[in-house]
Coordinates of C-alpha atoms in Angstrom, one line a residue:
Chain A
X163 CA 47.5 19.6 111.9
X164 CA 44.8 22.0 110.8
X165 CA 41.3 20.4 110.6
X166 CA 39.3 20.7 107.4
X167 CA 36.6 22.7 109.1
X168 CA 39.1 25.3 110.1
X169 CA 40.5 25.5 106.6
X170 CA 36.9 26.0 105.4
X171 CA 36.4 28.7 107.9
X172 CA 39.6 30.4 106.9
X173 CA 38.8 30.2 103.3
X174 CA 35.4 31.7 103.9
X175 CA 36.9 34.5 106.0
X176 CA 39.5 35.1 103.3
X177 CA 36.8 35.4 100.6
X178 CA 34.8 37.8 102.7
X179 CA 37.9 39.8 103.4
X180 CA 38.8 40.0 99.7
X181 CA 35.3 41.0 98.9
X182 CA 35.3 43.8 101.5
X183 CA 38.8 44.9 100.3
X184 CA 37.6 45.0 96.8
X185 CA 34.8 47.4 97.8
X186 CA 37.1 49.5 100.0
X187 CA 38.4 52.7 98.4
X188 CA 41.9 52.3 97.1
X189 CA 44.6 54.6 98.3
X190 CA 46.0 54.9 94.7
X191 CA 43.2 54.4 92.2
X192 CA 44.5 52.0 89.6
X193 CA 43.3 52.7 86.1
X194 CA 40.5 50.3 85.6
X195 CA 40.8 49.4 81.9
X196 CA 37.5 49.0 80.1
X197 CA 37.2 47.7 76.6
X198 CA 36.5 51.1 75.1
X199 CA 39.5 52.7 76.9
X200 CA 41.9 49.9 75.8
X201 CA 40.8 49.9 72.1
X202 CA 43.7 50.1 69.8
X203 CA 42.6 53.5 68.4
X204 CA 42.6 55.2 71.8
X205 CA 45.9 53.8 73.0
X206 CA 48.5 56.5 73.3
X207 CA 51.4 54.5 71.9
X208 CA 54.7 56.0 70.8
X209 CA 53.8 55.6 67.2
X210 CA 50.0 55.8 66.7
X211 CA 48.6 52.5 65.3
X212 CA 51.9 50.7 66.1
X213 CA 53.1 48.9 69.2
X214 CA 56.8 49.4 70.0
X215 CA 58.2 46.5 72.0
X216 CA 61.8 46.4 73.3
X217 CA 64.2 43.7 74.3
X218 CA 68.0 43.4 74.9
X219 CA 70.6 42.7 72.2
X220 CA 71.6 39.9 71.9
X221 CA 68.4 38.1 72.9
X222 CA 69.1 34.7 74.2
X223 CA 67.5 31.3 73.9
X224 CA 65.0 30.1 75.1
X225 CA 63.4 33.5 75.4
X226 CA 64.0 34.4 71.8
X227 CA 65.3 32.3 68.9
X228 CA 68.2 33.2 66.6
X229 CA 68.3 36.7 68.2
X230 CA 65.2 37.6 66.1
X231 CA 62.4 38.9 68.4
X232 CA 60.1 39.4 65.4
X233 CA 59.9 35.8 64.4
X234 CA 57.5 34.9 67.1
X235 CA 59.7 32.1 68.3
X236 CA 60.9 31.7 71.8
X237 CA 58.9 32.2 75.0
X238 CA 59.1 36.0 75.4
X239 CA 58.7 36.7 71.7
X240 CA 55.5 34.5 71.8
X241 CA 54.3 36.3 75.0
X242 CA 54.9 39.7 73.4
X243 CA 52.8 38.8 70.3
X244 CA 50.1 37.3 72.4
X245 CA 49.8 40.6 74.4
X246 CA 49.9 42.7 71.2
X247 CA 47.1 40.6 69.7
X248 CA 45.1 40.9 72.9
X249 CA 45.4 44.7 72.6
X250 CA 44.3 44.5 69.0
X251 CA 47.6 44.8 67.1
X252 CA 48.3 42.5 64.1
X253 CA 51.8 41.0 63.7
X254 CA 52.9 43.7 61.2
X255 CA 51.8 46.5 63.5
X256 CA 54.4 45.4 66.1
X257 CA 57.7 47.2 65.9
X258 CA 60.7 45.8 67.8
X259 CA 63.5 47.9 69.2
X260 CA 66.6 47.1 71.2
X261 CA 67.3 48.6 74.7
X262 CA 70.0 47.4 77.1
X263 CA 68.7 45.7 80.3
X264 CA 70.1 48.2 82.7
X265 CA 69.1 51.2 80.6
X266 CA 65.5 49.9 80.6
X267 CA 65.2 49.7 84.4
X268 CA 66.9 53.1 84.9
X269 CA 64.6 56.1 85.4
X270 CA 64.1 58.4 82.4
X271 CA 62.1 58.6 79.2
X272 CA 61.6 55.3 77.3
X273 CA 61.9 54.5 73.6
X274 CA 59.3 51.8 73.8
X275 CA 55.7 51.1 74.8
X276 CA 56.8 48.1 76.8
X277 CA 60.0 46.0 77.3
X278 CA 60.1 42.3 77.7
X279 CA 63.5 41.0 79.0
X280 CA 63.1 38.7 82.0
X281 CA 62.5 41.6 84.4
X282 CA 61.8 40.4 87.9
X283 CA 59.2 42.6 89.5
X284 CA 60.8 44.1 92.6
X285 CA 59.8 47.0 94.9
X286 CA 63.1 48.8 94.2
X287 CA 62.5 48.8 90.5
X288 CA 58.9 50.0 90.9
X289 CA 60.3 53.3 92.2
X290 CA 61.8 53.9 88.7
X291 CA 59.5 52.1 86.2
X292 CA 56.0 50.5 85.9
X293 CA 55.4 46.7 85.6
X294 CA 52.5 44.8 84.2
X295 CA 50.9 41.9 86.0
X296 CA 53.3 38.9 85.9
X297 CA 53.4 36.8 82.7
X298 CA 55.7 34.2 84.1
X299 CA 56.4 32.7 87.6
X300 CA 60.0 31.5 87.9
X301 CA 60.3 27.8 88.4
X302 CA 63.1 26.1 90.3
X303 CA 65.1 23.7 88.3
X304 CA 67.6 20.8 88.9
X305 CA 70.8 20.8 86.9
X306 CA 73.5 18.2 86.9
X307 CA 76.6 17.1 85.1
X308 CA 76.1 14.7 82.2
X309 CA 78.0 12.1 84.2
X310 CA 75.8 12.5 87.3
X311 CA 73.7 9.7 88.5
X312 CA 70.6 11.9 88.3
X313 CA 71.0 13.1 84.7
X314 CA 68.0 12.0 82.7
X315 CA 65.8 11.2 85.7
X316 CA 62.2 12.2 85.3
X317 CA 60.5 12.0 88.7
X318 CA 60.9 13.7 92.1
X319 CA 61.3 10.2 93.6
X320 CA 64.3 9.6 91.5
X321 CA 66.1 12.4 93.3
X322 CA 65.5 11.1 96.8
X323 CA 69.0 9.7 97.2
X324 CA 70.9 12.5 95.4
X325 CA 73.2 14.9 97.1
X326 CA 71.8 18.3 96.1
X327 CA 73.0 21.8 96.7
X328 CA 71.6 25.3 96.6
X329 CA 72.4 28.9 97.7
X330 CA 71.5 29.8 101.2
X331 CA 68.2 31.6 101.9
X332 CA 66.8 31.0 98.5
X333 CA 63.6 29.4 97.2
X334 CA 65.9 26.9 95.6
X335 CA 66.9 25.6 99.0
X336 CA 63.2 25.5 100.1
X337 CA 62.5 23.5 96.9
X338 CA 65.0 20.8 98.1
X339 CA 63.7 20.6 101.6
X340 CA 60.0 20.9 100.9
X341 CA 59.5 19.1 97.6
X342 CA 62.4 16.6 97.0
X343 CA 63.1 15.9 100.7
X344 CA 66.3 13.9 100.0
X345 CA 67.6 11.3 102.3
X346 CA 71.1 12.9 102.1
X347 CA 71.4 16.3 103.8
X348 CA 71.3 19.2 101.3
X349 CA 74.5 21.2 100.9
X350 CA 74.2 25.0 101.3
X351 CA 76.5 27.6 99.8
X352 CA 77.0 31.3 100.2
X353 CA 76.6 32.0 96.5
X354 CA 75.7 30.2 93.3
X355 CA 79.4 30.5 92.3
X356 CA 80.5 28.3 95.2
X357 CA 77.7 25.9 94.4
X358 CA 78.6 25.7 90.7
X359 CA 82.2 25.0 91.7
X360 CA 81.1 22.1 93.9
X361 CA 78.9 20.8 91.1
X362 CA 81.9 20.9 88.7
X363 CA 84.1 19.2 91.2
X364 CA 81.6 16.3 91.4
X365 CA 80.9 17.1 95.1
X366 CA 77.2 17.4 94.3
X367 CA 74.9 15.1 92.2
X368 CA 72.7 18.1 91.4
X369 CA 72.2 21.8 91.9
X370 CA 68.9 23.6 92.2
X371 CA 68.7 27.1 90.7
X372 CA 65.9 29.1 89.1
X373 CA 65.1 28.2 85.4
X374 CA 66.6 31.3 83.8
X375 CA 69.9 30.7 85.7
X376 CA 69.7 27.0 84.8
X377 CA 69.5 27.9 81.1
X378 CA 72.4 30.3 81.5
X379 CA 74.6 27.9 83.4
X380 CA 74.0 24.9 81.1
X381 CA 74.4 26.9 77.9
X382 CA 77.2 29.3 78.8
X383 CA 79.0 28.5 82.0
X384 CA 79.5 24.8 82.5
X385 CA 79.9 22.8 79.3
X386 CA 78.9 19.4 80.5
X387 CA 76.0 20.4 82.6
X388 CA 72.4 19.5 81.7
X389 CA 69.0 20.5 82.9
X390 CA 67.4 17.5 84.7
X391 CA 64.0 19.1 85.0
X392 CA 61.7 21.8 86.5
X393 CA 60.3 21.3 90.0
X394 CA 56.7 22.2 91.0
X395 CA 56.1 25.7 92.2
X396 CA 57.2 26.3 95.8
X397 CA 57.5 29.3 98.2
X398 CA 57.1 32.8 96.9
X399 CA 58.5 32.6 93.3
X400 CA 60.0 35.5 91.5
X401 CA 57.7 36.9 88.8
X402 CA 58.6 38.4 85.4
X403 CA 56.6 41.4 84.2
X404 CA 56.5 43.6 81.2
X405 CA 58.3 46.9 81.9
X406 CA 56.8 50.2 81.1
X407 CA 57.8 53.8 81.6
X408 CA 57.0 55.2 85.1
X409 CA 53.3 56.2 85.2
X410 CA 52.8 55.2 81.5
X411 CA 49.3 55.7 80.3
X412 CA 49.5 52.2 78.8
X413 CA 50.3 50.4 82.1
X414 CA 46.6 49.7 83.0
X415 CA 45.7 48.3 79.5
X416 CA 48.9 46.2 79.1
X417 CA 48.6 44.9 82.6
X418 CA 44.9 44.0 82.0
X419 CA 45.8 42.1 78.8
X420 CA 48.6 40.2 80.6
X421 CA 46.4 39.3 83.5
X422 CA 43.7 37.9 81.2
X423 CA 46.2 35.8 79.2
X424 CA 47.8 34.5 82.4
X425 CA 44.4 33.6 83.8
X426 CA 43.1 31.8 80.6
X427 CA 46.2 29.6 80.5
X428 CA 47.7 31.1 77.3
X429 CA 51.0 31.8 78.9
X430 CA 51.1 28.4 80.6
X431 CA 50.7 26.8 77.1
X432 CA 53.5 29.0 75.7
X433 CA 55.7 28.0 78.7
X434 CA 55.0 24.4 77.9
X435 CA 55.9 24.9 74.2
X436 CA 59.0 27.0 74.5
X437 CA 60.6 26.3 77.9
X438 CA 59.6 22.7 78.6
X439 CA 59.6 21.1 75.1
X440 CA 61.8 23.2 72.8
X441 CA 64.4 24.2 75.5
X442 CA 64.5 20.8 77.1
X443 CA 63.5 21.6 80.6
X444 CA 61.0 18.7 81.3
X445 CA 58.7 18.9 84.4
X446 CA 59.7 16.5 87.2
X447 CA 56.6 14.9 88.7
Chain B
X277 CA 99.2 19.5 158.8
X278 CA 96.0 18.0 160.4
X279 CA 95.7 17.7 164.2
X280 CA 93.4 15.6 166.2
X281 CA 93.8 17.8 169.3
X282 CA 90.6 19.8 170.2
X283 CA 91.3 23.4 169.4
X284 CA 89.6 26.0 171.6
X285 CA 90.0 29.5 170.1
X286 CA 90.7 32.4 172.4
X287 CA 88.0 35.2 173.0
X288 CA 90.1 37.5 170.8
X289 CA 90.2 35.0 168.0
X290 CA 86.4 34.5 168.3
X291 CA 85.9 38.3 168.1
X292 CA 88.1 38.3 165.0
X293 CA 86.1 35.5 163.4
X294 CA 82.8 37.2 164.2
X295 CA 84.1 40.4 162.7
X296 CA 85.2 38.6 159.5
X297 CA 81.8 36.9 159.2
X298 CA 80.0 40.2 159.6
X299 CA 82.3 41.7 157.0
X300 CA 81.7 38.9 154.4
X301 CA 77.9 39.1 154.9
X302 CA 78.1 42.8 154.4
X303 CA 80.2 42.6 151.3
X304 CA 77.7 40.0 149.8
X305 CA 74.8 42.4 150.5
X306 CA 76.6 45.4 149.0
X307 CA 77.5 43.3 145.9
X308 CA 73.9 42.1 145.5
X309 CA 72.5 45.7 145.9
X310 CA 74.9 47.2 143.3
X311 CA 74.2 44.3 140.8
X312 CA 70.5 44.8 141.2
X313 CA 70.8 48.6 140.7
X314 CA 72.9 48.2 137.5
X315 CA 70.6 45.5 136.2
X316 CA 67.5 47.7 136.8
X317 CA 69.2 50.6 135.0
X318 CA 70.1 48.4 132.0
X319 CA 66.7 46.9 131.8
X320 CA 65.1 50.4 131.9
X321 CA 67.5 51.7 129.2
X322 CA 66.9 48.8 126.9
X323 CA 63.1 48.2 127.3
X324 CA 62.4 51.9 127.5
X325 CA 64.1 52.5 124.1
X326 CA 61.6 53.7 121.4
X327 CA 62.5 50.7 119.1
X328 CA 62.4 48.1 121.8
X329 CA 59.1 46.6 120.7
X330 CA 60.3 46.0 117.2
X331 CA 63.7 44.6 118.3
X332 CA 61.9 42.2 120.7
X333 CA 59.7 41.0 117.8
X334 CA 62.6 40.5 115.4
X335 CA 65.3 39.2 117.7
X336 CA 63.5 37.6 120.7
X337 CA 60.4 35.8 119.4
X338 CA 59.9 32.7 121.7
X339 CA 57.7 31.0 119.2
X340 CA 60.3 31.2 116.4
X341 CA 63.1 30.3 118.8
X342 CA 61.2 27.1 119.6
X343 CA 60.7 26.3 115.9
X344 CA 64.3 26.9 115.0
X345 CA 65.9 25.1 118.0
X346 CA 65.9 21.5 116.5
X347 CA 67.6 22.6 113.3
X348 CA 70.1 24.8 115.1
X349 CA 70.9 21.9 117.6
X350 CA 71.4 19.5 114.7
X351 CA 73.9 22.1 113.2
X352 CA 75.6 22.5 116.6
X353 CA 76.2 18.7 116.8
X354 CA 78.4 19.1 113.7
X355 CA 80.3 22.0 115.4
X356 CA 80.9 19.9 118.4
X357 CA 82.2 16.9 116.5
X358 CA 84.4 19.0 114.4
X359 CA 85.7 20.9 117.4
X360 CA 86.8 17.8 119.3
X361 CA 88.6 16.3 116.3
X362 CA 90.2 19.5 115.1
X363 CA 91.3 20.6 118.6
X364 CA 93.1 17.3 119.3
X365 CA 94.7 17.2 115.9
X366 CA 95.7 20.9 116.0
X367 CA 97.2 20.5 119.5
X368 CA 99.3 17.5 118.4
X369 CA 100.5 19.1 115.2
X370 CA 101.2 22.4 116.9
X371 CA 103.3 20.6 119.6
X372 CA 105.2 18.7 116.9
X373 CA 106.0 21.9 114.9
X374 CA 107.1 23.7 118.1
X375 CA 109.5 20.9 118.9
X376 CA 110.9 21.0 115.4
X377 CA 111.3 24.7 115.6
X378 CA 113.4 24.5 118.8
X379 CA 115.7 21.7 117.7
X380 CA 119.4 22.5 118.3
X381 CA 122.3 22.1 116.0
X382 CA 123.2 23.3 112.5
X383 CA 122.2 19.9 110.9
X384 CA 118.6 20.6 111.7
X385 CA 118.6 24.0 110.0
X386 CA 116.3 23.0 107.0
X387 CA 113.8 21.4 109.4
X388 CA 113.8 24.5 111.6
X389 CA 113.4 26.7 108.5
X390 CA 110.5 24.6 107.3
X391 CA 108.7 24.7 110.7
X392 CA 109.3 28.5 110.9
X393 CA 107.9 29.2 107.5
X394 CA 104.9 27.0 108.3
X395 CA 104.0 29.1 111.3
X396 CA 104.5 32.3 109.3
X397 CA 102.4 31.2 106.3
X398 CA 99.5 29.6 108.2
X399 CA 99.2 32.4 110.8
X400 CA 99.2 34.9 108.0
X401 CA 96.8 33.3 105.7
X402 CA 93.1 34.1 106.3
X403 CA 91.3 31.0 107.3
X404 CA 88.6 31.5 104.7
X405 CA 91.1 31.3 101.9
X406 CA 92.6 28.1 103.3
X407 CA 89.1 26.7 103.5
X408 CA 88.2 27.6 99.9
X409 CA 91.4 26.2 98.5
X410 CA 91.0 22.9 100.4
X411 CA 87.2 22.4 100.2
X412 CA 86.4 23.7 96.7
X413 CA 89.9 23.7 95.1
X414 CA 91.4 20.4 96.1
X415 CA 88.3 18.3 95.0
X416 CA 88.6 19.9 91.5
X417 CA 91.8 17.8 91.0
X418 CA 89.5 14.8 90.7
X419 CA 91.9 12.5 92.5
X420 CA 91.1 9.0 93.7
X421 CA 90.2 8.8 97.4
X422 CA 89.6 12.5 97.9
X423 CA 88.1 12.8 101.4
X424 CA 84.7 14.3 102.1
X425 CA 84.2 18.1 102.4
X426 CA 84.0 17.8 106.2
X427 CA 87.4 16.2 106.4
X428 CA 88.9 18.8 104.1
X429 CA 87.4 21.6 106.0
X430 CA 88.7 20.1 109.3
X431 CA 92.1 19.9 107.7
X432 CA 92.0 23.6 106.8
X433 CA 91.2 24.4 110.5
X434 CA 93.9 22.2 111.8
X435 CA 96.5 23.7 109.4
X436 CA 95.6 27.3 110.5
X437 CA 95.2 26.7 114.2
X438 CA 98.3 24.4 114.6
X439 CA 100.3 27.5 113.4
X440 CA 98.9 29.5 116.3
X441 CA 99.3 26.7 118.8
X442 CA 102.9 25.9 117.7
X443 CA 103.9 29.5 118.6
X444 CA 102.2 29.1 122.0
X445 CA 104.0 25.9 122.7
X446 CA 107.3 27.4 121.5
X447 CA 106.9 30.3 123.9
X448 CA 106.4 27.7 126.7
X449 CA 109.5 25.7 125.7
X450 CA 111.7 28.8 125.5
X451 CA 110.4 30.1 128.9
X452 CA 111.8 27.1 130.7
X453 CA 115.0 28.4 132.4
X454 CA 118.3 27.2 130.8
X455 CA 119.5 26.0 134.2
X456 CA 116.8 23.3 134.0
X457 CA 118.3 22.0 130.8
X458 CA 121.8 22.2 132.1
X459 CA 120.8 20.3 135.3
X460 CA 119.1 17.6 133.3
X461 CA 122.0 17.2 130.9
X462 CA 124.5 17.1 133.8
X463 CA 122.4 14.2 135.3
X464 CA 123.2 12.3 132.1
X465 CA 119.8 12.7 130.4
X466 CA 119.9 12.8 126.6
X467 CA 118.4 15.8 124.7
X468 CA 115.3 13.8 124.0
X469 CA 114.9 12.6 127.6
X470 CA 115.4 16.2 128.8
X471 CA 112.7 17.5 126.5
X472 CA 110.3 14.6 127.4
X473 CA 110.8 14.7 131.2
X474 CA 112.0 18.1 132.1
X475 CA 111.2 20.8 129.5
X476 CA 107.8 19.8 127.9
X477 CA 105.9 19.1 131.2
X478 CA 106.9 22.5 132.5
X479 CA 106.3 24.2 129.1
X480 CA 102.8 22.8 128.6
X481 CA 101.8 23.5 132.1
X482 CA 103.0 27.1 131.8
X483 CA 101.1 27.8 128.5
X484 CA 97.9 25.9 129.3
X485 CA 95.8 29.1 129.6
X486 CA 96.7 30.6 126.2
X487 CA 96.3 27.1 124.6
X488 CA 92.8 26.7 126.0
X489 CA 92.1 30.3 124.9
X490 CA 93.0 29.3 121.3
X491 CA 90.7 26.3 121.6
X492 CA 87.8 28.6 122.6
X493 CA 88.5 30.7 119.5
X494 CA 88.6 27.5 117.4
X495 CA 85.2 26.6 118.7
X496 CA 83.7 29.6 116.9
X497 CA 85.7 29.2 113.7
X498 CA 84.8 25.5 113.1
X499 CA 81.4 26.9 111.8
X500 CA 83.2 28.4 108.8
X501 CA 83.3 25.0 107.1
X502 CA 79.7 25.8 106.3
X503 CA 80.9 27.8 103.3
X504 CA 81.7 24.5 101.6
X505 CA 78.2 23.0 102.0
X506 CA 77.7 21.3 105.4
X507 CA 75.1 23.0 107.7
X508 CA 76.5 24.1 111.0
X509 CA 74.6 25.9 113.8
X510 CA 75.0 29.4 112.4
X511 CA 74.1 28.3 108.9
X512 CA 71.0 26.5 110.2
X513 CA 70.1 29.8 112.0
X514 CA 70.7 31.7 108.7
X515 CA 68.4 29.3 106.8
X516 CA 65.7 29.7 109.5
X517 CA 66.1 33.4 109.4
X518 CA 65.7 33.5 105.6
X519 CA 62.4 31.7 105.9
X520 CA 60.9 33.8 108.6
X521 CA 62.6 37.2 108.1
X522 CA 63.2 37.1 111.8
X523 CA 66.6 37.1 113.5
X524 CA 65.7 35.1 116.6
X525 CA 67.4 31.9 115.3
X526 CA 70.7 33.7 115.3
X527 CA 70.2 34.6 119.0
X528 CA 69.3 30.9 119.7
X529 CA 72.6 29.9 118.0
X530 CA 74.5 32.5 119.9
X531 CA 73.1 31.4 123.3
X532 CA 74.0 27.7 122.5
X533 CA 77.5 28.7 121.5
X534 CA 78.0 30.5 124.8
X535 CA 76.6 27.5 126.7
X536 CA 79.1 25.3 124.8
X537 CA 82.0 27.7 125.7
X538 CA 81.2 28.0 129.4
X539 CA 82.7 24.6 130.4
X540 CA 85.9 25.3 128.3
X541 CA 86.3 28.8 129.7
X542 CA 85.7 27.6 133.3
X543 CA 88.4 25.0 132.8
X544 CA 90.7 27.7 131.4
X545 CA 90.1 30.0 134.4
X546 CA 90.8 27.1 136.9
X547 CA 94.0 26.2 135.2
X548 CA 95.1 29.8 135.1
X549 CA 94.4 30.2 138.8
X550 CA 96.3 27.1 139.7
X551 CA 99.2 28.1 137.6
X552 CA 99.3 31.5 139.2
X553 CA 99.2 29.9 142.7
X554 CA 102.0 27.6 141.8
X555 CA 104.1 30.4 140.5
X556 CA 103.7 32.5 143.7
X557 CA 104.4 29.4 145.8
X558 CA 101.1 29.7 147.5

């Protein structure tokens, strides 16, 4: 056990370190957006006065609704409009375009100002494109068959006696052992495919995957599977970011806007509205 | 032959004994010196390598080894239980199939053919595929009373390994000289009695080393049931490694596996040695 005084010492030391680090010269000076620089008039967008946002076609629930990104419905559509508004663009100054997922992360010139399409921020991808600050931290989610004993449960305590599974070496497995701590030993699989098979066979009461995967499995892969609920944040979650062209002049401003909206809870609210309530992924407490 | 008479060795014999003692002391010393020299050379080669520091941090971290040990041991307990059950079942099933394959007489042809095709199929099929079919395929049938994943995984191991063991047993049965059979039958023993009292005892004794060898191989393969969900020693090490990005837990599991194999291998060596002595009449 770590004593409280030690935690306090560490926290102080951490704060001091951060302060020093903030003062230290950065190896690669990031563009520090100021209000004047990020004003709409001075933003070098593809079409002056307009903001061109891309996503994939088709765009799926719950990220978009009815495959219409411009209706403001669905989590990512809402996020895109919130960022546009933060940058000073009205709804009719936003232009949507469609770009395939793998075309967007490939190096090369881009047909958009930024792309929003559940892009996980990874070091490999950063070699080819720019990312904004994260707008969403992926949550781990429990899914089960409709016939399972845990379908419809609402608390973590309800999952104590369930036989749960996850893919090896993932945050999903950590979520089982660190958060749920079931009395029955968790089952571990080489891949989500094996785990899904075991779930379908009824060898598992529930399977833990990340939320986007959970939406995909329950809507497209296993007919009688349902989302039981989202687990609290655990481990080092994957983060979704807006994708921009490599070294895009907009990266600093867009990233700043995203960071502010993340910090003031706007995205959290949109998450509640579109992922938790509309899409039916309640939070397990 | 033991004798109670006091034996007084001649001076020549004493000289011989002293020479032998000196020789054995000398050979021990030479062996120790050569081992020390080789060990030093290896140690210098490994620890002097430019990447040694990093390898030591990522594969030989004592702190991480201590943290991972309980989980890996828990996993190893599963390996041990599976090994004992599967080894016994595979030996019995293998023996049965070998006996069926060596039945005489045209009336038994279908049984012989079945036993033969069994050994062909299960020696040829990759174990992983048998495991997948039984542990993730069979439960999909949603039958009443489907056993647990562990039992199904154990069944896959038994099916595969009894194929290998059956061939070892068959080699032993066929290596018993026909004159033994002829002698037993001429004494009035039935075919069954001949097998039970004359052929099988000799056959099993003769193939004990390769049988044990297959059991040692089985010991490493029982861990493959982990692909169906249960956590064995290697899987526990994999989980620990995924959390720390350090490979030390694998080394811990590897060392435990070797420790587990040592008694088995020692028994194998002793049995082999005894068999060799018996063969040469020494």
